């Protein structure tokens, strides 16, 4: 492995035309430059310089290495500048996954905050429900995920989560329904819920109310679910963020004594890149602005 300090000395001789010029350019003494050049020749096994009179000139091998050395040192300087910019939050790229209602409500507010405070940070957004988002984190395809979990759910393996806000759940019924209706009042009604993976909390709430819901329709599209409710085809339970993103004029809602936990997930333990922490802070602040109550 070529020592970068010795390579830098050769490049400086190539640029200035002399050992004394290289010493001045690098703020070294001439003996130090000469030492680096001798060690570089020993490392490479090549004759890199020839003495001509009282000066030196590069051999063809020395000139070739110097040209490549300029490229290497240039790339290293660029990498250092990019890293410094990312660390100082002047630039950076963060890949974020978010569940649909979070993407519709919390992410826009976070983007507005980032545009004000850290305009150099680029946010790439993909939509993903928690199980898929966790897999994307493990695969290294995203840096941060906005997810949710219910109180009795275990934390996923190898994923670090930080709670952001509790998102309350609501009983959603047609607009002409009694305002004080409870879950038990709809024990005999049809229910609209998400896919089998997503309906566990609804089944649990209904079980606590003393009945098993009859599933009439299943959809993960909260806009479509509300349309079905509005036409009298059933009732449902939706989280506050879904209703904040869109509430159909033909439905009414009643808050339940239940919630889901909105959280930020990363793979492994901190510390994280500064840009990731900046996005996480913006999402946390956006969540505090107003989750539906």
CSV table of C-alpha atoms in Angstrom, one decimal:
chain,number,residue,atom,x,y,z
A,1,UNK,CA,0.0,0.0,0.0
A,2,UNK,CA,1.5,3.3,-1.1
A,3,UNK,CA,1.8,5.9,1.7
A,4,UNK,CA,-0.3,8.9,0.8
A,5,UNK,CA,2.2,11.4,2.3
A,6,UNK,CA,5.0,10.0,0.0
A,7,UNK,CA,2.6,10.1,-3.0
A,8,UNK,CA,1.8,13.7,-2.1
A,9,UNK,CA,5.5,14.5,-2.1
A,10,UNK,CA,6.0,13.0,-5.6
A,11,UNK,CA,3.0,14.9,-7.0
A,12,UNK,CA,4.4,18.1,-5.5
A,13,UNK,CA,7.7,17.5,-7.2
A,14,UNK,CA,5.9,16.9,-10.5
A,15,UNK,CA,3.9,20.1,-10.1
A,16,UNK,CA,6.7,22.4,-9.0
A,17,UNK,CA,9.6,20.8,-10.9
A,18,UNK,CA,12.0,20.5,-7.9
A,19,UNK,CA,12.4,19.1,-4.4
A,20,UNK,CA,12.7,22.6,-3.0
A,21,UNK,CA,9.5,23.7,-4.7
A,22,UNK,CA,7.7,20.6,-3.3
A,23,UNK,CA,9.0,21.4,0.2
A,24,UNK,CA,7.8,24.9,0.0
A,25,UNK,CA,4.4,23.9,-1.4
A,26,UNK,CA,3.8,21.3,1.4
A,27,UNK,CA,5.5,23.3,4.2
A,28,UNK,CA,8.1,20.6,4.8
A,29,UNK,CA,11.8,20.7,4.9
A,30,UNK,CA,13.8,19.5,1.9
A,31,UNK,CA,15.2,16.5,3.8
A,32,UNK,CA,11.7,15.4,4.6
A,33,UNK,CA,10.7,15.5,1.0
A,34,UNK,CA,13.8,13.6,0.0
A,35,UNK,CA,13.1,11.0,2.6
A,36,UNK,CA,9.5,10.5,1.4
A,37,UNK,CA,10.7,10.1,-2.2
A,38,UNK,CA,13.4,7.5,-1.2
A,39,UNK,CA,10.8,5.5,0.8
A,40,UNK,CA,8.3,5.7,-2.1
A,41,UNK,CA,10.9,4.2,-4.5
A,42,UNK,CA,11.5,1.4,-1.9
A,43,UNK,CA,7.8,0.8,-1.6
A,44,UNK,CA,7.2,0.6,-5.3
A,45,UNK,CA,10.4,-1.0,-6.4
A,46,UNK,CA,10.7,1.6,-9.2
A,47,UNK,CA,13.1,4.4,-10.0
A,48,UNK,CA,10.9,7.5,-9.9
A,49,UNK,CA,13.4,10.3,-10.1
A,50,UNK,CA,16.7,11.0,-11.9
A,51,UNK,CA,19.3,13.6,-10.8
A,52,UNK,CA,20.0,16.1,-13.5
A,53,UNK,CA,22.7,18.6,-12.6
A,54,UNK,CA,21.7,20.1,-9.2
A,55,UNK,CA,18.0,19.2,-9.8
A,56,UNK,CA,15.8,16.2,-10.4
A,57,UNK,CA,13.4,15.1,-13.0
A,58,UNK,CA,10.8,12.3,-13.0
A,59,UNK,CA,11.4,9.1,-14.9
A,60,UNK,CA,8.5,7.8,-17.1
A,61,UNK,CA,7.5,5.6,-14.2
A,62,UNK,CA,7.6,8.5,-11.8
A,63,UNK,CA,5.6,10.7,-14.2
A,64,UNK,CA,3.0,7.9,-14.5
A,65,UNK,CA,2.7,7.5,-10.8
A,66,UNK,CA,2.5,11.3,-10.3
A,67,UNK,CA,-0.4,11.6,-12.7
A,68,UNK,CA,-2.3,8.8,-11.0
A,69,UNK,CA,-1.3,10.3,-7.7
A,70,UNK,CA,-3.0,13.6,-8.7
A,71,UNK,CA,-6.2,11.7,-9.4
A,72,UNK,CA,-6.0,9.8,-6.1
A,73,UNK,CA,-5.4,12.9,-4.1
A,74,UNK,CA,-8.1,14.8,-5.9
A,75,UNK,CA,-10.6,12.1,-5.2
A,76,UNK,CA,-9.6,12.0,-1.6
A,77,UNK,CA,-9.9,15.7,-1.2
A,78,UNK,CA,-13.4,15.5,-2.8
A,79,UNK,CA,-14.4,12.8,-0.5
A,80,UNK,CA,-13.2,14.8,2.5
A,81,UNK,CA,-15.1,17.9,1.3
A,82,UNK,CA,-18.3,15.9,0.7
A,83,UNK,CA,-18.0,14.2,4.2
A,84,UNK,CA,-17.4,17.6,5.8
A,85,UNK,CA,-20.5,19.0,4.1
A,86,UNK,CA,-22.6,16.1,5.1
A,87,UNK,CA,-21.4,16.3,8.7
A,88,UNK,CA,-22.1,20.0,8.8
A,89,UNK,CA,-25.6,19.4,7.3
A,90,UNK,CA,-24.7,21.4,4.2
A,91,UNK,CA,-25.5,18.4,2.1
A,92,UNK,CA,-26.5,14.7,2.5
A,93,UNK,CA,-28.9,12.1,1.2
A,94,UNK,CA,-31.4,10.3,3.5
A,95,UNK,CA,-33.5,7.4,2.2
A,96,UNK,CA,-36.8,7.3,4.1
A,97,UNK,CA,-39.6,4.8,4.1
A,98,UNK,CA,-43.0,5.8,5.6
A,99,UNK,CA,-46.4,4.2,5.9
A,100,UNK,CA,-49.1,5.8,3.7
A,101,UNK,CA,-50.9,8.0,6.3
A,102,UNK,CA,-47.6,9.1,7.8
A,103,UNK,CA,-46.3,10.0,4.3
A,104,UNK,CA,-49.4,12.0,3.7
A,105,UNK,CA,-49.3,13.9,7.0
A,106,UNK,CA,-46.0,14.0,8.9
A,107,UNK,CA,-43.5,13.8,6.0
A,108,UNK,CA,-44.6,17.1,4.2
A,109,UNK,CA,-44.2,19.0,7.5
A,110,UNK,CA,-40.8,17.5,8.0
A,111,UNK,CA,-39.7,18.4,4.5
A,112,UNK,CA,-40.8,22.0,5.1
A,113,UNK,CA,-38.7,22.1,8.3
A,114,UNK,CA,-35.7,20.6,6.5
A,115,UNK,CA,-36.0,23.1,3.6
A,116,UNK,CA,-35.8,26.0,6.1
A,117,UNK,CA,-33.0,24.6,8.3
A,118,UNK,CA,-30.9,22.2,6.1
A,119,UNK,CA,-31.7,22.9,2.4
A,120,UNK,CA,-28.8,20.8,1.3
A,121,UNK,CA,-30.2,17.6,2.6
A,122,UNK,CA,-31.9,15.5,0.0
A,123,UNK,CA,-34.7,13.2,1.1
A,124,UNK,CA,-35.7,10.1,-1.0
A,125,UNK,CA,-39.1,8.8,0.0
A,126,UNK,CA,-40.6,5.4,-0.5
A,127,UNK,CA,-43.9,4.2,0.8
A,128,UNK,CA,-43.8,1.0,2.9
A,129,UNK,CA,-45.8,-0.5,5.8
A,130,UNK,CA,-43.8,-1.5,8.9
A,131,UNK,CA,-42.9,-5.1,8.0
A,132,UNK,CA,-41.6,-4.1,4.5
A,133,UNK,CA,-39.9,-1.0,6.0
A,134,UNK,CA,-38.0,-3.2,8.5
A,135,UNK,CA,-36.8,-5.5,5.7
A,136,UNK,CA,-35.6,-2.5,3.7
A,137,UNK,CA,-33.6,-1.3,6.7
A,138,UNK,CA,-32.0,-4.7,7.2
A,139,UNK,CA,-31.1,-4.8,3.5
A,140,UNK,CA,-29.5,-1.4,3.6
A,141,UNK,CA,-31.9,0.0,1.0
A,142,UNK,CA,-33.1,2.8,3.4
A,143,UNK,CA,-31.6,4.8,6.2
A,144,UNK,CA,-34.7,5.6,8.3
A,145,UNK,CA,-38.3,4.4,8.5
A,146,UNK,CA,-41.4,6.0,9.9
A,147,UNK,CA,-43.4,3.1,11.2
A,148,UNK,CA,-46.1,2.2,13.7
A,149,UNK,CA,-46.8,-0.5,16.2
A,150,UNK,CA,-49.6,-1.4,18.6
A,151,UNK,CA,-48.9,-1.6,22.4
A,152,UNK,CA,-48.7,-5.4,22.5
A,153,UNK,CA,-46.4,-5.8,19.5
A,154,UNK,CA,-42.8,-6.9,20.2
A,155,UNK,CA,-40.0,-4.9,18.7
A,156,UNK,CA,-38.5,-6.3,15.5
A,157,UNK,CA,-35.0,-7.9,15.8
A,158,UNK,CA,-32.0,-5.8,15.1
A,159,UNK,CA,-34.1,-2.7,14.6
A,160,UNK,CA,-33.8,0.3,16.9
A,161,UNK,CA,-37.0,2.3,17.4
A,162,UNK,CA,-37.7,5.7,19.0
A,163,UNK,CA,-41.3,6.6,19.9
A,164,UNK,CA,-42.5,9.7,18.2
A,165,UNK,CA,-46.2,10.1,19.1
A,166,UNK,CA,-49.3,8.1,20.1
A,167,UNK,CA,-51.8,8.1,17.2
A,168,UNK,CA,-55.4,7.6,18.6
A,169,UNK,CA,-57.9,5.2,17.1
A,170,UNK,CA,-61.4,6.2,16.1
A,171,UNK,CA,-64.6,4.3,15.5
A,172,UNK,CA,-65.8,5.5,12.1
A,173,UNK,CA,-69.4,5.3,11.2
A,174,UNK,CA,-71.9,6.8,8.7
A,175,UNK,CA,-72.5,10.5,9.3
A,176,UNK,CA,-76.1,10.0,10.5
A,177,UNK,CA,-75.0,7.5,13.2
A,178,UNK,CA,-75.6,8.3,16.9
A,179,UNK,CA,-72.6,10.4,18.1
A,180,UNK,CA,-72.2,8.4,21.4
A,181,UNK,CA,-72.2,5.0,19.7
A,182,UNK,CA,-69.7,2.4,21.0
A,183,UNK,CA,-68.1,-0.6,19.4
A,184,UNK,CA,-70.6,-2.9,21.1
A,185,UNK,CA,-73.5,-1.0,19.5
A,186,UNK,CA,-72.2,-2.3,16.1
A,187,UNK,CA,-71.8,-5.9,17.2
A,188,UNK,CA,-74.3,-6.9,14.6
A,189,UNK,CA,-73.0,-4.7,11.8
A,190,UNK,CA,-70.7,-5.5,8.9
A,191,UNK,CA,-67.1,-4.3,9.5
A,192,UNK,CA,-64.6,-3.0,7.0
A,193,UNK,CA,-60.9,-3.6,7.9
A,194,UNK,CA,-57.5,-3.9,6.4
A,195,UNK,CA,-55.8,-7.1,5.2
A,196,UNK,CA,-55.5,-10.1,7.5
A,197,UNK,CA,-52.1,-8.9,8.7
A,198,UNK,CA,-53.4,-5.4,9.6
A,199,UNK,CA,-56.7,-6.3,11.3
A,200,UNK,CA,-55.4,-7.8,14.6
A,201,UNK,CA,-56.0,-4.6,16.6
A,202,UNK,CA,-59.6,-4.3,15.4
A,203,UNK,CA,-60.3,-8.0,16.3
A,204,UNK,CA,-58.7,-7.3,19.7
A,205,UNK,CA,-60.9,-4.2,20.4
A,206,UNK,CA,-64.0,-6.0,19.4
A,207,UNK,CA,-63.1,-9.0,21.6
A,208,UNK,CA,-62.8,-6.6,24.5
A,209,UNK,CA,-66.2,-5.2,23.7
A,210,UNK,CA,-67.6,-8.8,23.8
A,211,UNK,CA,-68.1,-9.8,20.2
A,212,UNK,CA,-66.4,-11.0,17.0
A,213,UNK,CA,-66.8,-8.6,14.1
A,214,UNK,CA,-68.3,-9.9,10.8
A,215,UNK,CA,-65.8,-8.7,8.2
A,216,UNK,CA,-67.8,-7.4,5.2
A,217,UNK,CA,-65.0,-5.8,3.2
A,218,UNK,CA,-61.2,-5.6,3.4
A,219,UNK,CA,-59.0,-2.8,2.1
A,220,UNK,CA,-55.8,-1.1,3.1
A,221,UNK,CA,-56.9,2.1,1.3
A,222,UNK,CA,-58.2,4.4,4.0
A,223,UNK,CA,-60.0,6.6,1.4
A,224,UNK,CA,-61.8,3.6,0.0
A,225,UNK,CA,-62.7,2.3,3.5
A,226,UNK,CA,-64.3,5.6,4.4
A,227,UNK,CA,-66.3,5.6,1.1
A,228,UNK,CA,-67.7,2.2,2.0
A,229,UNK,CA,-68.6,3.4,5.4
A,230,UNK,CA,-70.3,6.6,4.0
A,231,UNK,CA,-72.5,4.5,1.8
A,232,UNK,CA,-73.7,2.4,4.8
A,233,UNK,CA,-71.9,-0.8,3.9
A,234,UNK,CA,-70.2,-1.1,7.3
A,235,UNK,CA,-68.3,0.6,10.0
A,236,UNK,CA,-64.5,0.6,10.8
A,237,UNK,CA,-61.7,1.7,13.1
A,238,UNK,CA,-59.1,4.0,11.7
A,239,UNK,CA,-56.1,5.8,13.2
A,240,UNK,CA,-56.1,9.6,13.6
A,241,UNK,CA,-53.4,10.1,11.0
A,242,UNK,CA,-55.5,8.4,8.3
A,243,UNK,CA,-58.4,10.7,9.2
A,244,UNK,CA,-56.1,13.7,9.2
A,245,UNK,CA,-54.9,12.9,5.7
A,246,UNK,CA,-58.5,12.5,4.5
A,247,UNK,CA,-61.9,12.4,6.2
A,248,UNK,CA,-64.9,11.7,4.0
A,249,UNK,CA,-67.8,14.1,4.4
A,250,UNK,CA,-70.2,11.2,4.8
A,251,UNK,CA,-68.6,9.7,8.0
A,252,UNK,CA,-68.4,10.6,11.6
A,253,UNK,CA,-65.8,9.5,14.2
A,254,UNK,CA,-65.6,8.8,17.9
A,255,UNK,CA,-62.3,8.5,19.7
A,256,UNK,CA,-61.6,5.2,21.3
A,257,UNK,CA,-59.5,4.4,24.4
A,258,UNK,CA,-56.8,2.9,22.2
A,259,UNK,CA,-53.9,4.0,20.0
A,260,UNK,CA,-51.0,2.9,17.9
A,261,UNK,CA,-47.5,4.1,18.5
A,262,UNK,CA,-45.8,6.0,15.7
A,263,UNK,CA,-42.1,5.6,15.8
A,264,UNK,CA,-38.8,6.1,13.9
A,265,UNK,CA,-36.8,2.9,13.1
A,266,UNK,CA,-33.2,2.5,12.1
A,267,UNK,CA,-31.0,-0.6,11.7
A,268,UNK,CA,-28.6,-1.2,14.5
A,269,UNK,CA,-27.6,1.1,17.3
A,270,UNK,CA,-26.6,4.8,17.3
A,271,UNK,CA,-24.6,6.9,16.4
A,272,UNK,CA,-26.2,7.7,13.1
A,273,UNK,CA,-25.1,10.1,10.3
A,274,UNK,CA,-25.9,13.7,11.1
A,275,UNK,CA,-28.3,14.0,8.1
A,276,UNK,CA,-30.3,11.0,9.4
A,277,UNK,CA,-30.6,12.6,12.8
A,278,UNK,CA,-31.7,15.9,11.2
A,279,UNK,CA,-34.5,14.1,9.3
A,280,UNK,CA,-35.5,12.2,12.4
A,281,UNK,CA,-35.7,15.5,14.4
A,282,UNK,CA,-37.8,17.1,11.7
A,283,UNK,CA,-40.3,14.2,11.7
A,284,UNK,CA,-40.5,14.3,15.5
A,285,UNK,CA,-41.2,18.0,15.4
A,286,UNK,CA,-43.8,17.6,12.6
A,287,UNK,CA,-45.6,14.9,14.6
A,288,UNK,CA,-45.9,17.3,17.6
A,289,UNK,CA,-47.6,19.9,15.5
A,290,UNK,CA,-50.9,18.1,15.5
A,291,UNK,CA,-51.9,14.4,15.5
A,292,UNK,CA,-55.7,14.1,15.3
A,293,UNK,CA,-57.3,14.1,18.7
